[in-house]
Amino acid sequence: MLEKVLVNYGIDKFQCDISTIGNGLINNTWLLISKNQTYILQRVNNDVFIHPEDIDNNILLVTNYFKKNYPDYFFVSPIKALNGKTMIFVEKEGYFRMFPYVKNSKTILATQSPKQSYEAAKAFGKFTKLLSNISLKEFKIVIPDFHNLSLRFQQFKMAIKNASSTRIDQAQTSIDYLLRQEIIVNEYEHIVQNNLLKYRITHYDTKISNVLFTQNDENLCVIDLDTIMPGYFISDVGDMIRTYVCPVTEEEPNIEKIIFREDYFEEILHGYLEQMKNDLTDTEIGYIVYSGKFMIYMQAIRFLTDYLNNDIYYGAKYEQNNLVRTNNQIALLKKLIEKESQLNQIVINVCKKLNS
């Protein structure tokens, strides 16, 4: 299969070493070593991204903007194929693109220190800040309604209506809890209806594995730009909170292991606000803690929706995998809500420190 792809880049499959890398649920990724050059090859999942060419459009807009306005900003751009395009289509195989491999870099699958939280948040903050003046009009919406919480909540309620009695019984406690938290949806709708947050370029997938690090845990650059499109900062900051503050992933079935690490939360704020403090409004800063609730809650209802729909989106490694994921996120949401006033005070303290 890859032979048909690599010929588009002038690479002979039989003269390179190829290995599968990454643990992403969406795209397939390979590491290629050819004639002392190393590359990353990726196949874009066009079941999730209906129009892969829109991803290419958005990445090229960002690439060209950085080259023109911030030529010293380190950014990994896609490599052009022999036809001059940065994304190719191979019949019966799909859409592919290639990137240069950054030597002496590493990715981190789970946040292991407050410093890593700081560095990743700083990277995403700088990325967003540098793009603060880019025109949004030519950007495509690669996944419509991706973080539309109102729609996700409606899909959740529809799944409850259509689910089997067996799955409803197994998930009833989780269903009841998430329905009682509808106030999070109401707040999102209040934000949207009153234009409380600025519409800006958003990464939409700020897990720590989407930052390249040096061997000394300093950030090099942001990667995986498939989901960049206009949106709200709560998507990026909220997903950093969701994925950095807990020492275990959403796959962890043992609820006792789920904790909310305040020092990691504080370092997210330090890193992000060092870059974005002059770009966020006071209203937006007031929604930082809410951003965590927003993303954790949305991920919980998406997992539970999929469970009730018989695991058709995320898939499942075992029968109740998506219910386990749901309860994991519910536990994290509860931890955040318990500490909410404390976390708001941390926001105030960090802002004071950065402004002093």
CSV table of C-alpha atoms in Angstrom, one decimal:
chain,number,residue,atom,x,y,z
A,1,MET,CA,0.0,0.0,0.0
A,2,LEU,CA,2.7,2.5,1.0
A,3,GLU,CA,4.6,1.9,-2.2
A,4,LYS,CA,1.8,3.7,-4.2
A,5,VAL,CA,2.1,6.6,-1.7
A,6,LEU,CA,5.8,7.0,-1.5
A,7,VAL,CA,6.3,7.1,-5.2
A,8,ASN,CA,4.5,10.5,-5.1
A,9,TYR,CA,7.5,11.8,-3.0
A,10,GLY,CA,10.2,10.2,-5.1
A,11,ILE,CA,10.9,7.6,-2.4
A,12,ASP,CA,11.4,3.9,-3.1
A,13,LYS,CA,9.6,1.8,-0.4
A,14,PHE,CA,12.3,-0.9,-0.8
A,15,GLN,CA,15.1,1.5,0.1
A,16,CYS,CA,13.7,2.7,3.3
A,17,ASP,CA,12.8,1.5,6.8
A,18,ILE,CA,9.2,1.9,7.8
A,19,SER,CA,7.6,1.5,11.2
A,20,THR,CA,4.2,2.4,12.7
A,21,ILE,CA,4.3,5.0,15.4
A,22,GLY,CA,1.8,6.8,17.6
A,23,ASN,CA,-1.3,5.8,19.5
A,24,GLY,CA,-3.9,8.1,17.8
A,25,LEU,CA,-7.4,6.9,17.4
A,26,ILE,CA,-8.0,8.8,14.2
A,27,ASN,CA,-5.1,8.8,11.7
A,28,ASN,CA,-2.4,6.2,10.8
A,29,THR,CA,1.2,7.3,11.2
A,30,TRP,CA,4.5,5.9,10.0
A,31,LEU,CA,8.1,6.7,10.6
A,32,LEU,CA,10.2,6.5,7.4
A,33,ILE,CA,14.0,6.4,7.1
A,34,SER,CA,15.3,6.8,3.6
A,35,LYS,CA,18.8,7.7,2.5
A,36,ASN,CA,19.7,9.2,5.9
A,37,GLN,CA,16.6,11.3,5.9
A,38,THR,CA,13.7,10.7,8.3
A,39,TYR,CA,10.1,11.6,7.7
A,40,ILE,CA,6.7,11.2,9.3
A,41,LEU,CA,4.0,9.9,6.9
A,42,GLN,CA,0.3,10.1,7.9
A,43,ARG,CA,-2.9,8.9,6.4
A,44,VAL,CA,-5.9,11.2,7.1
A,45,ASN,CA,-9.0,9.4,8.2
A,46,ASN,CA,-11.6,10.7,5.8
A,47,ASP,CA,-14.4,9.0,7.7
A,48,VAL,CA,-13.8,11.6,10.5
A,49,PHE,CA,-12.5,14.4,8.3
A,50,ILE,CA,-15.1,14.4,5.4
A,51,HIS,CA,-13.1,16.9,3.4
A,52,PRO,CA,-9.4,16.3,4.0
A,53,GLU,CA,-8.5,19.1,1.6
A,54,ASP,CA,-9.9,21.5,4.1
A,55,ILE,CA,-7.3,20.4,6.6
A,56,ASP,CA,-4.6,21.1,4.0
A,57,ASN,CA,-6.1,24.5,3.3
A,58,ASN,CA,-6.0,25.5,7.0
A,59,ILE,CA,-2.5,24.2,7.6
A,60,LEU,CA,-1.2,26.1,4.5
A,61,LEU,CA,-2.9,29.3,5.7
A,62,VAL,CA,-1.0,29.0,9.0
A,63,THR,CA,2.2,27.9,7.4
A,64,ASN,CA,2.2,30.9,5.0
A,65,TYR,CA,1.2,33.3,7.8
A,66,PHE,CA,4.1,32.2,10.0
A,67,LYS,CA,6.6,32.4,7.1
A,68,LYS,CA,5.5,35.9,6.3
A,69,ASN,CA,5.1,37.4,9.8
A,70,TYR,CA,7.1,35.2,12.1
A,71,PRO,CA,9.9,33.5,10.0
A,72,ASP,CA,11.9,32.6,13.2
A,73,TYR,CA,9.0,30.7,14.8
A,74,PHE,CA,9.7,27.0,14.7
A,75,PHE,CA,6.9,25.3,12.8
A,76,VAL,CA,6.8,21.9,11.2
A,77,SER,CA,5.3,22.4,7.7
A,78,PRO,CA,4.1,19.5,5.4
A,79,ILE,CA,6.5,18.5,2.6
A,80,LYS,CA,5.4,19.0,-1.0
A,81,ALA,CA,4.9,15.9,-3.1
A,82,LEU,CA,6.3,15.8,-6.7
A,83,ASN,CA,3.1,17.4,-8.0
A,84,GLY,CA,3.7,20.4,-5.7
A,85,LYS,CA,0.8,19.5,-3.3
A,86,THR,CA,1.1,19.0,0.4
A,87,MET,CA,-1.7,16.5,0.5
A,88,ILE,CA,-2.1,13.7,-2.0
A,89,PHE,CA,-4.9,11.2,-2.8
A,90,VAL,CA,-4.1,7.7,-3.7
A,91,GLU,CA,-6.9,5.7,-5.3
A,92,LYS,CA,-8.3,3.0,-2.9
A,93,GLU,CA,-5.7,4.0,-0.2
A,94,GLY,CA,-6.9,7.5,0.9
A,95,TYR,CA,-5.3,10.9,1.7
A,96,PHE,CA,-1.7,11.2,2.8
A,97,ARG,CA,0.8,13.9,3.8
A,98,MET,CA,4.4,13.9,4.9
A,99,PHE,CA,6.4,15.9,7.4
A,100,PRO,CA,10.1,16.2,8.2
A,101,TYR,CA,11.1,14.4,11.4
A,102,VAL,CA,12.5,16.7,14.0
A,103,LYS,CA,15.7,15.2,15.3
A,104,ASN,CA,16.4,15.0,19.0
A,105,SER,CA,12.7,15.7,19.7
A,106,LYS,CA,10.3,13.6,21.7
A,107,THR,CA,6.6,13.4,22.4
A,108,ILE,CA,5.1,12.7,25.8
A,109,LEU,CA,1.9,10.6,26.1
A,110,ALA,CA,1.0,11.6,29.7
A,111,THR,CA,2.0,14.7,31.7
A,112,GLN,CA,4.5,13.6,34.3
A,113,SER,CA,5.6,16.9,35.9
A,114,PRO,CA,4.2,20.4,36.4
A,115,LYS,CA,7.1,21.7,34.2
A,116,GLN,CA,5.7,19.7,31.3
A,117,SER,CA,2.3,21.2,31.8
A,118,TYR,CA,3.8,24.7,31.8
A,119,GLU,CA,5.9,24.0,28.7
A,120,ALA,CA,2.9,22.5,26.7
A,121,ALA,CA,0.6,25.3,27.8
A,122,LYS,CA,3.2,27.9,26.8
A,123,ALA,CA,3.5,26.3,23.4
A,124,PHE,CA,-0.2,26.4,22.7
A,125,GLY,CA,-0.5,29.9,24.2
A,126,LYS,CA,2.3,31.2,21.9
A,127,PHE,CA,0.7,29.4,18.9
A,128,THR,CA,-2.6,31.1,19.5
A,129,LYS,CA,-1.1,34.5,20.3
A,130,LEU,CA,1.0,34.6,17.1
A,131,LEU,CA,-2.2,33.8,15.1
A,132,SER,CA,-4.3,36.5,16.9
A,133,ASN,CA,-4.3,38.8,13.8
A,134,ILE,CA,-4.7,36.2,11.1
A,135,SER,CA,-7.9,36.6,9.0
A,136,LEU,CA,-10.4,33.9,9.7
A,137,LYS,CA,-12.4,34.2,6.5
A,138,GLU,CA,-10.4,31.7,4.4
A,139,PHE,CA,-10.3,29.0,7.1
A,140,LYS,CA,-12.5,26.0,6.6
A,141,ILE,CA,-14.6,24.3,9.4
A,142,VAL,CA,-13.0,20.8,9.2
A,143,ILE,CA,-15.4,19.2,11.7
A,144,PRO,CA,-18.7,21.1,11.9
A,145,ASP,CA,-20.0,21.6,15.4
A,146,PHE,CA,-17.0,19.8,16.9
A,147,HIS,CA,-17.3,21.4,20.3
A,148,ASN,CA,-20.9,22.5,20.0
A,149,LEU,CA,-22.0,21.5,23.5
A,150,SER,CA,-25.7,22.2,22.8
A,151,LEU,CA,-25.6,19.7,19.9
A,152,ARG,CA,-23.6,17.1,21.9
A,153,PHE,CA,-26.2,17.4,24.6
A,154,GLN,CA,-29.1,16.9,22.2
A,155,GLN,CA,-27.3,13.8,20.7
A,156,PHE,CA,-26.9,12.5,24.3
A,157,LYS,CA,-30.6,12.8,24.9
A,158,MET,CA,-31.4,11.2,21.6
A,159,ALA,CA,-29.1,8.3,22.5
A,160,ILE,CA,-30.9,7.8,25.8
A,161,LYS,CA,-34.2,7.7,23.9
A,162,ASN,CA,-33.0,5.1,21.4
A,163,ALA,CA,-30.7,2.9,23.5
A,164,SER,CA,-31.4,-0.7,24.4
A,165,SER,CA,-32.9,-1.3,27.9
A,166,THR,CA,-29.8,-3.3,28.8
A,167,ARG,CA,-27.4,-0.4,28.2
A,168,ILE,CA,-29.7,2.1,29.8
A,169,ASP,CA,-29.8,-0.1,33.0
A,170,GLN,CA,-26.0,-0.4,33.0
A,171,ALA,CA,-25.5,3.3,32.6
A,172,GLN,CA,-28.4,4.7,34.6
A,173,THR,CA,-26.4,6.3,37.4
A,174,SER,CA,-24.1,8.0,34.9
A,175,ILE,CA,-27.0,9.2,32.8
A,176,ASP,CA,-28.7,10.7,35.8
A,177,TYR,CA,-25.6,12.5,37.0
A,178,LEU,CA,-24.8,14.0,33.6
A,179,LEU,CA,-28.4,15.2,33.1
A,180,ARG,CA,-28.2,16.9,36.5
A,181,GLN,CA,-25.2,18.9,35.2
A,182,GLU,CA,-27.2,20.5,32.4
A,183,ILE,CA,-26.2,23.9,33.9
A,184,ILE,CA,-22.9,23.5,32.1
A,185,VAL,CA,-24.8,23.3,28.8
A,186,ASN,CA,-26.8,26.3,29.8
A,187,GLU,CA,-23.7,28.4,30.5
A,188,TYR,CA,-22.3,27.4,27.1
A,189,GLU,CA,-25.4,28.6,25.4
A,190,HIS,CA,-25.3,31.9,27.4
A,191,ILE,CA,-21.7,32.4,26.2
A,192,VAL,CA,-22.6,31.8,22.5
A,193,GLN,CA,-25.8,33.8,22.5
A,194,ASN,CA,-24.1,36.8,24.1
A,195,ASN,CA,-20.8,36.7,22.2
A,196,LEU,CA,-18.9,36.6,25.5
A,197,LEU,CA,-15.8,35.0,24.0
A,198,LYS,CA,-13.6,36.0,21.1
A,199,TYR,CA,-13.7,33.9,18.0
A,200,ARG,CA,-10.1,33.0,17.2
A,201,ILE,CA,-7.9,30.3,15.6
A,202,THR,CA,-8.1,27.3,17.9
A,203,HIS,CA,-6.0,24.1,17.9
A,204,TYR,CA,-8.9,21.9,19.3
A,205,ASP,CA,-6.6,19.0,20.4
A,206,THR,CA,-4.3,20.3,23.1
A,207,LYS,CA,-3.3,17.0,24.7
A,208,ILE,CA,0.4,16.9,25.6
A,209,SER,CA,1.3,14.5,22.8
A,210,ASN,CA,0.6,17.3,20.4
A,211,VAL,CA,3.7,19.2,21.5
A,212,LEU,CA,7.2,18.3,20.5
A,213,PHE,CA,9.7,18.5,23.4
A,214,THR,CA,13.5,18.6,23.7
A,215,GLN,CA,15.1,15.8,25.7
A,216,ASN,CA,15.2,18.3,28.6
A,217,ASP,CA,11.4,18.8,28.5
A,218,GLU,CA,11.4,22.2,26.9
A,219,ASN,CA,8.8,22.8,24.2
A,220,LEU,CA,9.8,22.9,20.6
A,221,CYS,CA,6.6,23.4,18.7
A,222,VAL,CA,2.9,22.5,18.4
A,223,ILE,CA,2.0,19.6,16.1
A,224,ASP,CA,-1.0,17.8,14.7
A,225,LEU,CA,-2.9,20.7,13.2
A,226,ASP,CA,-5.7,18.7,11.6
A,227,THR,CA,-8.4,20.4,13.8
A,228,ILE,CA,-7.2,24.0,13.6
A,229,MET,CA,-10.2,26.3,12.8
A,230,PRO,CA,-12.0,29.2,14.3
A,231,GLY,CA,-13.3,28.6,17.8
A,232,TYR,CA,-13.2,29.6,21.5
A,233,PHE,CA,-10.2,29.5,23.8
A,234,ILE,CA,-12.2,27.3,26.2
A,235,SER,CA,-11.7,24.4,23.9
A,236,ASP,CA,-7.9,24.6,24.1
A,237,VAL,CA,-7.5,25.5,27.7
A,238,GLY,CA,-10.3,23.2,28.8
A,239,ASP,CA,-8.7,20.2,27.1
A,240,MET,CA,-5.3,21.0,28.6
A,241,ILE,CA,-7.0,21.0,32.0
A,242,ARG,CA,-8.9,17.8,31.2
A,243,THR,CA,-5.8,15.9,30.1
A,244,TYR,CA,-2.9,17.3,32.2
A,245,VAL,CA,-4.3,17.5,35.7
A,246,CYS,CA,-5.1,13.9,36.2
A,247,PRO,CA,-2.2,11.3,36.4
A,248,VAL,CA,-4.2,8.6,34.5
A,249,THR,CA,-5.9,8.6,31.1
A,250,GLU,CA,-9.6,8.3,30.4
A,251,GLU,CA,-9.0,4.5,30.0
A,252,GLU,CA,-8.4,4.0,33.7
A,253,PRO,CA,-11.2,2.0,35.3
A,254,ASN,CA,-10.1,2.6,38.9
A,255,ILE,CA,-11.8,5.8,40.0
A,256,GLU,CA,-9.6,6.0,43.1
A,257,LYS,CA,-6.7,6.9,40.8
A,258,ILE,CA,-8.4,9.9,39.5
A,259,ILE,CA,-7.3,13.1,41.2
A,260,PHE,CA,-7.1,16.8,40.3
A,261,ARG,CA,-3.5,18.0,40.6
A,262,GLU,CA,-3.7,21.7,41.5
A,263,ASP,CA,0.0,22.3,40.9
A,264,TYR,CA,-0.4,21.1,37.3
A,265,PHE,CA,-3.4,23.3,36.9
A,266,GLU,CA,-1.4,26.3,38.1
A,267,GLU,CA,1.4,25.6,35.7
A,268,ILE,CA,-1.1,25.4,32.8
A,269,LEU,CA,-2.2,28.9,33.7
A,270,HIS,CA,1.4,30.2,34.0
A,271,GLY,CA,2.4,28.8,30.6
A,272,TYR,CA,-0.7,29.9,28.7
A,273,LEU,CA,-1.3,33.3,30.3
A,274,GLU,CA,2.4,34.3,30.0
A,275,GLN,CA,1.6,34.3,26.3
A,276,MET,CA,-2.1,35.2,26.2
A,277,LYS,CA,-2.6,37.6,29.1
A,278,ASN,CA,-2.9,40.6,26.9
A,279,ASP,CA,-5.1,38.8,24.3
A,280,LEU,CA,-7.7,37.3,26.6
A,281,THR,CA,-10.4,39.7,27.9
A,282,ASP,CA,-11.3,39.8,31.6
A,283,THR,CA,-14.5,38.0,30.8
A,284,GLU,CA,-12.5,35.2,29.1
A,285,ILE,CA,-10.1,34.9,32.1
A,286,GLY,CA,-13.2,34.5,34.2
A,287,TYR,CA,-14.1,31.4,32.2
A,288,ILE,CA,-10.9,29.6,32.6
A,289,VAL,CA,-12.1,27.2,35.3
A,290,TYR,CA,-15.4,26.8,33.4
A,291,SER,CA,-13.4,25.7,30.4
A,292,GLY,CA,-12.3,22.6,32.3
A,293,LYS,CA,-15.9,21.8,33.2
A,294,PHE,CA,-16.9,22.4,29.6
A,295,MET,CA,-14.4,20.0,28.1
A,296,ILE,CA,-14.6,17.3,30.8
A,297,TYR,CA,-18.4,17.3,30.7
A,298,MET,CA,-18.5,17.2,26.9
A,299,GLN,CA,-16.1,14.3,26.7
A,300,ALA,CA,-18.2,12.4,29.3
A,301,ILE,CA,-21.4,12.8,27.4
A,302,ARG,CA,-19.7,12.0,24.1
A,303,PHE,CA,-18.4,8.7,25.6
A,304,LEU,CA,-21.7,7.9,27.1
A,305,THR,CA,-23.6,8.8,23.9
A,306,ASP,CA,-21.3,6.3,22.0
A,307,TYR,CA,-21.9,3.7,24.6
A,308,LEU,CA,-25.7,4.0,24.3
A,309,ASN,CA,-25.3,3.9,20.5
A,310,ASN,CA,-23.4,0.6,20.7
A,311,ASP,CA,-19.9,2.0,20.4
A,312,ILE,CA,-20.1,3.2,16.8
A,313,TYR,CA,-17.8,6.2,17.0
A,314,TYR,CA,-15.0,5.6,19.4
A,315,GLY,CA,-15.1,1.9,19.3
A,316,ALA,CA,-14.5,-0.3,22.4
A,317,LYS,CA,-11.7,-2.6,23.4
A,318,TYR,CA,-14.2,-4.5,25.6
A,319,GLU,CA,-17.9,-4.4,26.2
A,320,GLN,CA,-18.2,-1.5,28.7
A,321,ASN,CA,-15.1,0.4,27.6
A,322,ASN,CA,-17.1,3.6,26.8
A,323,LEU,CA,-19.0,3.4,30.0
A,324,VAL,CA,-15.7,3.1,31.9
A,325,ARG,CA,-14.4,6.2,30.0
A,326,THR,CA,-17.6,8.0,30.9
A,327,ASN,CA,-17.3,7.3,34.6
A,328,ASN,CA,-13.6,8.2,34.5
A,329,GLN,CA,-14.6,11.7,33.2
A,330,ILE,CA,-17.5,12.0,35.6
A,331,ALA,CA,-15.0,11.4,38.5
A,332,LEU,CA,-12.7,14.1,37.1
A,333,LEU,CA,-15.6,16.5,36.7
A,334,LYS,CA,-16.6,15.9,40.3
A,335,LYS,CA,-13.0,16.6,41.5
A,336,LEU,CA,-13.0,19.9,39.6
A,337,ILE,CA,-16.4,21.0,41.0
A,338,GLU,CA,-15.2,20.2,44.5
A,339,LYS,CA,-12.2,22.5,44.1
A,340,GLU,CA,-13.9,25.2,41.9
A,341,SER,CA,-13.6,28.1,44.3
A,342,GLN,CA,-10.0,27.1,45.1
A,343,LEU,CA,-9.2,26.9,41.4
A,344,ASN,CA,-10.7,30.3,40.7
A,345,GLN,CA,-8.5,31.8,43.4
A,346,ILE,CA,-5.5,30.2,41.7
A,347,VAL,CA,-6.5,32.0,38.5
A,348,ILE,CA,-6.6,35.3,40.4
A,349,ASN,CA,-3.3,34.7,42.0
A,350,VAL,CA,-1.5,33.8,38.7
A,351,CYS,CA,-3.0,36.8,37.0
A,352,LYS,CA,-1.7,39.1,39.8
A,353,LYS,CA,1.7,37.5,39.6
A,354,LEU,CA,2.0,37.9,35.9
A,355,ASN,CA,0.8,41.5,36.0
A,356,SER,CA,3.1,42.6,38.8
